[in-house]
Amino acid sequence: MKVIDTKNAPGAIGPYSQGFITNGLVFTSGQIPVNPENGEVPEGITAQTEQSCKNVAAILEAAGSGMDKVVKTTCFLADIADFAAFNEVYAKYFISKPARSCFAVRDLPKGVLCEIECIAEA
């Protein structure tokens, strides 16, 4: 197993890694919409989805993979009413249309509106 660590995505805020490469696959931790340059969270579901997608992309790039190699995502929304707006941004990044689960959850770290994790080919 190889740990993925990049400054182009937010650092872990707990006892976990940004991701791992094992057996030809990349597993990312859930990425919330924190800008890794300044630690800020943008306002609104559209901007937050955009930042979460950028964070996932940065981890995949650090692993030598890419968004086009994603086979599965798990997405968490603070409000299922944001589903359509989330999908609009998500579709621009996950163009290979990977398998996906999407859930509304009670709360997310730092009070954000979305979180995305994925599995991709290395």
Short mmCIF file of N, CA and C in Angstrom, two decimals:
data_model
loop_
_atom_site.label_atom_id
_atom_site.label_comp_id
_atom_site.label_asym_id
_atom_site.label_seq_id
_atom_site.Cartn_x
_atom_site.Cartn_y
_atom_site.Cartn_z
N MET A 1 0.84 -1.18 0.00
CA MET A 1 0.00 0.00 0.00
C MET A 1 0.89 1.24 0.00
N LYS A 2 0.42 2.27 -0.69
CA LYS A 2 1.14 3.53 -0.74
C LYS A 2 0.19 4.66 -0.33
N VAL A 3 0.64 5.48 0.61
CA VAL A 3 -0.15 6.61 1.08
C VAL A 3 -0.06 7.75 0.07
N ILE A 4 -1.19 8.40 -0.19
CA ILE A 4 -1.22 9.59 -1.05
C ILE A 4 -1.21 10.81 -0.14
N ASP A 5 -0.33 11.75 -0.46
CA ASP A 5 -0.24 12.97 0.33
C ASP A 5 0.11 14.11 -0.62
N THR A 6 -0.78 15.09 -0.75
CA THR A 6 -0.54 16.23 -1.61
C THR A 6 -0.97 17.52 -0.93
N LYS A 7 -0.24 18.57 -1.17
CA LYS A 7 -0.61 19.88 -0.64
C LYS A 7 -1.67 20.56 -1.51
N ASN A 8 -2.02 19.94 -2.65
CA ASN A 8 -3.03 20.49 -3.56
C ASN A 8 -4.45 20.12 -3.16
N ALA A 9 -4.59 19.41 -2.07
CA ALA A 9 -5.89 19.08 -1.48
C ALA A 9 -5.77 19.31 0.02
N PRO A 10 -6.88 19.54 0.71
CA PRO A 10 -6.80 19.78 2.15
C PRO A 10 -6.16 18.60 2.88
N GLY A 11 -5.36 18.91 3.89
CA GLY A 11 -4.78 17.86 4.73
C GLY A 11 -5.86 17.22 5.58
N ALA A 12 -5.59 16.03 6.02
CA ALA A 12 -6.52 15.31 6.88
C ALA A 12 -6.74 16.08 8.17
N ILE A 13 -7.99 16.13 8.63
CA ILE A 13 -8.31 16.83 9.88
C ILE A 13 -8.54 15.82 11.01
N GLY A 14 -8.02 14.63 10.82
CA GLY A 14 -8.16 13.56 11.81
C GLY A 14 -7.13 12.48 11.54
N PRO A 15 -7.28 11.34 12.18
CA PRO A 15 -6.33 10.25 12.03
C PRO A 15 -6.59 9.40 10.79
N TYR A 16 -6.41 10.01 9.62
CA TYR A 16 -6.61 9.31 8.35
C TYR A 16 -5.73 9.94 7.29
N SER A 17 -5.66 9.31 6.12
CA SER A 17 -4.87 9.80 4.99
C SER A 17 -5.78 10.35 3.91
N GLN A 18 -5.22 11.17 3.02
CA GLN A 18 -5.99 11.67 1.89
C GLN A 18 -6.41 10.51 0.98
N GLY A 19 -5.59 9.49 0.94
CA GLY A 19 -5.92 8.34 0.12
C GLY A 19 -4.84 7.29 0.15
N PHE A 20 -5.13 6.17 -0.51
CA PHE A 20 -4.20 5.04 -0.61
C PHE A 20 -4.25 4.47 -2.02
N ILE A 21 -3.12 3.93 -2.44
CA ILE A 21 -3.05 3.15 -3.67
C ILE A 21 -2.75 1.72 -3.24
N THR A 22 -3.57 0.78 -3.70
CA THR A 22 -3.35 -0.63 -3.40
C THR A 22 -3.99 -1.48 -4.49
N ASN A 23 -3.31 -2.53 -4.87
CA ASN A 23 -3.84 -3.49 -5.85
C ASN A 23 -4.38 -2.82 -7.11
N GLY A 24 -3.67 -1.79 -7.60
CA GLY A 24 -4.07 -1.13 -8.84
C GLY A 24 -5.23 -0.17 -8.72
N LEU A 25 -5.65 0.12 -7.49
CA LEU A 25 -6.77 1.04 -7.27
C LEU A 25 -6.36 2.18 -6.36
N VAL A 26 -7.01 3.31 -6.54
CA VAL A 26 -6.83 4.48 -5.67
C VAL A 26 -8.12 4.65 -4.88
N PHE A 27 -7.98 4.77 -3.57
CA PHE A 27 -9.11 5.02 -2.69
C PHE A 27 -8.89 6.39 -2.05
N THR A 28 -9.80 7.33 -2.30
CA THR A 28 -9.65 8.64 -1.67
C THR A 28 -10.53 8.72 -0.43
N SER A 29 -10.07 9.50 0.53
CA SER A 29 -10.92 9.84 1.67
C SER A 29 -11.97 10.83 1.18
N GLY A 30 -13.02 10.99 1.93
CA GLY A 30 -14.03 11.97 1.58
C GLY A 30 -13.43 13.36 1.53
N GLN A 31 -13.78 14.10 0.48
CA GLN A 31 -13.25 15.44 0.30
C GLN A 31 -14.35 16.47 0.48
N ILE A 32 -14.18 17.29 1.51
CA ILE A 32 -15.10 18.39 1.73
C ILE A 32 -14.56 19.61 0.99
N PRO A 33 -15.37 20.63 0.81
CA PRO A 33 -14.98 21.78 -0.02
C PRO A 33 -14.10 22.83 0.67
N VAL A 34 -12.99 22.38 1.22
CA VAL A 34 -12.04 23.30 1.83
C VAL A 34 -10.98 23.64 0.79
N ASN A 35 -10.75 24.91 0.57
CA ASN A 35 -9.71 25.35 -0.36
C ASN A 35 -8.36 25.09 0.32
N PRO A 36 -7.49 24.26 -0.30
CA PRO A 36 -6.23 23.92 0.35
C PRO A 36 -5.26 25.10 0.45
N GLU A 37 -5.46 26.14 -0.33
CA GLU A 37 -4.56 27.30 -0.30
C GLU A 37 -4.80 28.20 0.91
N ASN A 38 -6.08 28.34 1.30
CA ASN A 38 -6.37 29.28 2.38
C ASN A 38 -7.27 28.72 3.49
N GLY A 39 -7.71 27.47 3.35
CA GLY A 39 -8.54 26.84 4.36
C GLY A 39 -9.98 27.29 4.39
N GLU A 40 -10.37 28.13 3.42
CA GLU A 40 -11.73 28.65 3.40
C GLU A 40 -12.70 27.70 2.69
N VAL A 41 -13.96 27.81 3.05
CA VAL A 41 -15.04 27.04 2.43
C VAL A 41 -15.91 28.03 1.67
N PRO A 42 -16.12 27.80 0.36
CA PRO A 42 -16.96 28.73 -0.40
C PRO A 42 -18.43 28.62 0.02
N GLU A 43 -19.21 29.61 -0.36
CA GLU A 43 -20.64 29.64 -0.04
C GLU A 43 -21.45 28.90 -1.11
N GLY A 44 -22.47 28.19 -0.72
CA GLY A 44 -23.44 27.59 -1.64
C GLY A 44 -23.03 26.24 -2.19
N ILE A 45 -24.03 25.46 -2.55
CA ILE A 45 -23.79 24.08 -3.00
C ILE A 45 -23.01 24.03 -4.31
N THR A 46 -23.23 24.95 -5.23
CA THR A 46 -22.52 24.93 -6.50
C THR A 46 -21.02 25.12 -6.29
N ALA A 47 -20.64 26.15 -5.57
CA ALA A 47 -19.22 26.42 -5.32
C ALA A 47 -18.60 25.33 -4.44
N GLN A 48 -19.35 24.81 -3.50
CA GLN A 48 -18.82 23.76 -2.63
C GLN A 48 -18.61 22.45 -3.40
N THR A 49 -19.53 22.11 -4.30
CA THR A 49 -19.36 20.92 -5.11
C THR A 49 -18.13 21.06 -5.99
N GLU A 50 -17.98 22.22 -6.59
CA GLU A 50 -16.81 22.51 -7.43
C GLU A 50 -15.51 22.29 -6.64
N GLN A 51 -15.42 22.81 -5.44
CA GLN A 51 -14.20 22.66 -4.65
C GLN A 51 -13.97 21.22 -4.22
N SER A 52 -15.02 20.52 -3.85
CA SER A 52 -14.87 19.10 -3.49
C SER A 52 -14.35 18.30 -4.67
N CYS A 53 -14.88 18.57 -5.86
CA CYS A 53 -14.42 17.87 -7.07
C CYS A 53 -12.95 18.19 -7.35
N LYS A 54 -12.55 19.44 -7.19
CA LYS A 54 -11.15 19.83 -7.39
C LYS A 54 -10.24 19.12 -6.40
N ASN A 55 -10.70 18.96 -5.17
CA ASN A 55 -9.90 18.27 -4.16
C ASN A 55 -9.73 16.80 -4.50
N VAL A 56 -10.80 16.15 -4.95
CA VAL A 56 -10.70 14.75 -5.38
C VAL A 56 -9.73 14.64 -6.55
N ALA A 57 -9.85 15.54 -7.52
CA ALA A 57 -8.98 15.52 -8.70
C ALA A 57 -7.51 15.67 -8.30
N ALA A 58 -7.21 16.53 -7.33
CA ALA A 58 -5.83 16.74 -6.89
C ALA A 58 -5.25 15.47 -6.27
N ILE A 59 -6.04 14.77 -5.49
CA ILE A 59 -5.57 13.53 -4.87
C ILE A 59 -5.34 12.46 -5.94
N LEU A 60 -6.27 12.35 -6.88
CA LEU A 60 -6.09 11.37 -7.96
C LEU A 60 -4.85 11.69 -8.78
N GLU A 61 -4.63 12.96 -9.07
CA GLU A 61 -3.44 13.36 -9.83
C GLU A 61 -2.17 13.00 -9.06
N ALA A 62 -2.16 13.24 -7.76
CA ALA A 62 -1.00 12.89 -6.94
C ALA A 62 -0.74 11.39 -6.95
N ALA A 63 -1.79 10.62 -7.18
CA ALA A 63 -1.68 9.16 -7.21
C ALA A 63 -1.33 8.65 -8.61
N GLY A 64 -1.24 9.56 -9.59
CA GLY A 64 -0.96 9.15 -10.96
C GLY A 64 -2.20 8.67 -11.69
N SER A 65 -3.34 9.02 -11.19
CA SER A 65 -4.62 8.63 -11.79
C SER A 65 -5.31 9.89 -12.30
N GLY A 66 -6.62 9.82 -12.49
CA GLY A 66 -7.36 10.98 -12.95
C GLY A 66 -8.85 10.75 -12.85
N MET A 67 -9.59 11.82 -13.06
CA MET A 67 -11.05 11.74 -12.96
C MET A 67 -11.65 10.77 -13.98
N ASP A 68 -10.98 10.60 -15.10
CA ASP A 68 -11.48 9.69 -16.14
C ASP A 68 -11.31 8.22 -15.76
N LYS A 69 -10.61 7.95 -14.67
CA LYS A 69 -10.37 6.57 -14.23
C LYS A 69 -11.19 6.20 -13.00
N VAL A 70 -12.10 7.09 -12.60
CA VAL A 70 -12.94 6.82 -11.42
C VAL A 70 -13.99 5.78 -11.78
N VAL A 71 -14.11 4.76 -10.92
CA VAL A 71 -15.09 3.70 -11.15
C VAL A 71 -16.27 3.76 -10.18
N LYS A 72 -16.07 4.44 -9.02
CA LYS A 72 -17.13 4.50 -8.01
C LYS A 72 -16.97 5.75 -7.17
N THR A 73 -18.07 6.43 -6.91
CA THR A 73 -18.06 7.55 -5.98
C THR A 73 -19.12 7.32 -4.91
N THR A 74 -18.87 7.92 -3.76
CA THR A 74 -19.87 8.00 -2.72
C THR A 74 -19.97 9.47 -2.37
N CYS A 75 -21.19 9.99 -2.41
CA CYS A 75 -21.42 11.41 -2.22
C CYS A 75 -22.38 11.63 -1.06
N PHE A 76 -22.09 12.65 -0.29
CA PHE A 76 -22.90 12.98 0.87
C PHE A 76 -23.38 14.42 0.75
N LEU A 77 -24.66 14.62 0.95
CA LEU A 77 -25.25 15.96 0.90
C LEU A 77 -25.89 16.29 2.24
N ALA A 78 -25.73 17.51 2.67
CA ALA A 78 -26.36 17.95 3.91
C ALA A 78 -27.87 18.14 3.71
N ASP A 79 -28.27 18.38 2.45
CA ASP A 79 -29.69 18.61 2.14
C ASP A 79 -29.99 18.00 0.78
N ILE A 80 -30.87 17.02 0.72
CA ILE A 80 -31.19 16.34 -0.53
C ILE A 80 -31.82 17.31 -1.54
N ALA A 81 -32.31 18.44 -1.07
CA ALA A 81 -32.85 19.46 -1.98
C ALA A 81 -31.75 20.03 -2.88
N ASP A 82 -30.49 19.84 -2.52
CA ASP A 82 -29.36 20.30 -3.33
C ASP A 82 -28.96 19.29 -4.41
N PHE A 83 -29.66 18.18 -4.51
CA PHE A 83 -29.31 17.08 -5.42
C PHE A 83 -29.13 17.55 -6.87
N ALA A 84 -30.06 18.30 -7.41
CA ALA A 84 -29.98 18.75 -8.82
C ALA A 84 -28.80 19.68 -9.04
N ALA A 85 -28.59 20.63 -8.16
CA ALA A 85 -27.46 21.57 -8.30
C ALA A 85 -26.14 20.84 -8.15
N PHE A 86 -26.07 19.89 -7.22
CA PHE A 86 -24.88 19.07 -7.03
C PHE A 86 -24.57 18.29 -8.31
N ASN A 87 -25.60 17.64 -8.87
CA ASN A 87 -25.42 16.84 -10.09
C ASN A 87 -24.90 17.66 -11.26
N GLU A 88 -25.36 18.89 -11.37
CA GLU A 88 -24.95 19.75 -12.48
C GLU A 88 -23.44 19.96 -12.48
N VAL A 89 -22.86 20.22 -11.32
CA VAL A 89 -21.41 20.42 -11.22
C VAL A 89 -20.69 19.07 -11.30
N TYR A 90 -21.18 18.08 -10.58
CA TYR A 90 -20.59 16.74 -10.55
C TYR A 90 -20.40 16.20 -11.96
N ALA A 91 -21.39 16.38 -12.82
CA ALA A 91 -21.35 15.84 -14.19
C ALA A 91 -20.22 16.44 -15.02
N LYS A 92 -19.78 17.66 -14.69
CA LYS A 92 -18.67 18.29 -15.43
C LYS A 92 -17.34 17.64 -15.09
N TYR A 93 -17.22 17.07 -13.92
CA TYR A 93 -15.96 16.46 -13.46
C TYR A 93 -15.92 14.95 -13.68
N PHE A 94 -17.00 14.27 -13.37
CA PHE A 94 -17.03 12.82 -13.47
C PHE A 94 -17.66 12.41 -14.80
N ILE A 95 -16.95 12.73 -15.88
CA ILE A 95 -17.47 12.55 -17.23
C ILE A 95 -17.60 11.08 -17.63
N SER A 96 -16.89 10.18 -16.93
CA SER A 96 -16.99 8.75 -17.26
C SER A 96 -18.24 8.12 -16.65
N LYS A 97 -19.01 8.91 -15.91
CA LYS A 97 -20.25 8.45 -15.26
C LYS A 97 -20.02 7.19 -14.43
N PRO A 98 -19.15 7.30 -13.41
CA PRO A 98 -18.87 6.13 -12.57
C PRO A 98 -20.10 5.70 -11.77
N ALA A 99 -20.05 4.47 -11.27
CA ALA A 99 -21.08 4.01 -10.35
C ALA A 99 -21.09 4.97 -9.17
N ARG A 100 -22.25 5.19 -8.57
CA ARG A 100 -22.33 6.19 -7.50
C ARG A 100 -23.42 5.87 -6.51
N SER A 101 -23.15 6.23 -5.26
CA SER A 101 -24.16 6.29 -4.21
C SER A 101 -24.19 7.73 -3.74
N CYS A 102 -25.39 8.24 -3.44
CA CYS A 102 -25.51 9.62 -2.97
C CYS A 102 -26.53 9.63 -1.84
N PHE A 103 -26.13 10.18 -0.71
CA PHE A 103 -26.97 10.17 0.48
C PHE A 103 -27.13 11.57 1.05
N ALA A 104 -28.28 11.82 1.61
CA ALA A 104 -28.46 13.00 2.46
C ALA A 104 -28.11 12.53 3.87
N VAL A 105 -27.30 13.32 4.55
CA VAL A 105 -26.86 12.97 5.90
C VAL A 105 -27.22 14.09 6.86
N ARG A 106 -27.18 13.78 8.10
CA ARG A 106 -27.59 14.76 9.11
C ARG A 106 -26.64 15.95 9.19
N ASP A 107 -25.34 15.68 9.09
CA ASP A 107 -24.35 16.75 9.21
C ASP A 107 -23.05 16.29 8.58
N LEU A 108 -22.22 17.24 8.18
CA LEU A 108 -20.91 16.97 7.60
C LEU A 108 -19.86 17.79 8.34
N PRO A 109 -18.59 17.36 8.29
CA PRO A 109 -17.55 18.12 8.98
C PRO A 109 -17.54 19.59 8.58
N LYS A 110 -17.28 20.43 9.54
CA LYS A 110 -17.20 21.89 9.35
C LYS A 110 -18.49 22.51 8.83
N GLY A 111 -19.61 21.77 8.92
CA GLY A 111 -20.89 22.30 8.49
C GLY A 111 -21.02 22.49 6.98
N VAL A 112 -20.20 21.78 6.20
CA VAL A 112 -20.24 21.93 4.74
C VAL A 112 -21.50 21.28 4.17
N LEU A 113 -21.75 21.53 2.89
CA LEU A 113 -22.97 21.04 2.24
C LEU A 113 -22.78 19.74 1.48
N CYS A 114 -21.50 19.38 1.17
CA CYS A 114 -21.27 18.13 0.42
C CYS A 114 -19.89 17.54 0.74
N GLU A 115 -19.76 16.26 0.44
CA GLU A 115 -18.51 15.54 0.58
C GLU A 115 -18.48 14.45 -0.49
N ILE A 116 -17.32 14.22 -1.10
CA ILE A 116 -17.19 13.23 -2.17
C ILE A 116 -15.97 12.37 -1.91
N GLU A 117 -16.14 11.05 -2.03
CA GLU A 117 -15.01 10.11 -1.99
C GLU A 117 -15.10 9.24 -3.23
N CYS A 118 -13.97 8.63 -3.61
CA CYS A 118 -14.03 7.80 -4.81
C CYS A 118 -13.02 6.66 -4.80
N ILE A 119 -13.24 5.75 -5.73
CA ILE A 119 -12.32 4.65 -6.04
C ILE A 119 -12.01 4.79 -7.53
N ALA A 120 -10.73 4.73 -7.88
CA ALA A 120 -10.32 4.88 -9.27
C ALA A 120 -9.22 3.87 -9.62
N GLU A 121 -9.04 3.64 -10.89
CA GLU A 121 -7.90 2.85 -11.34
C GLU A 121 -6.64 3.68 -11.12
N ALA A 122 -5.58 3.04 -10.69
CA ALA A 122 -4.31 3.74 -10.47
C ALA A 122 -3.65 4.07 -11.80
#
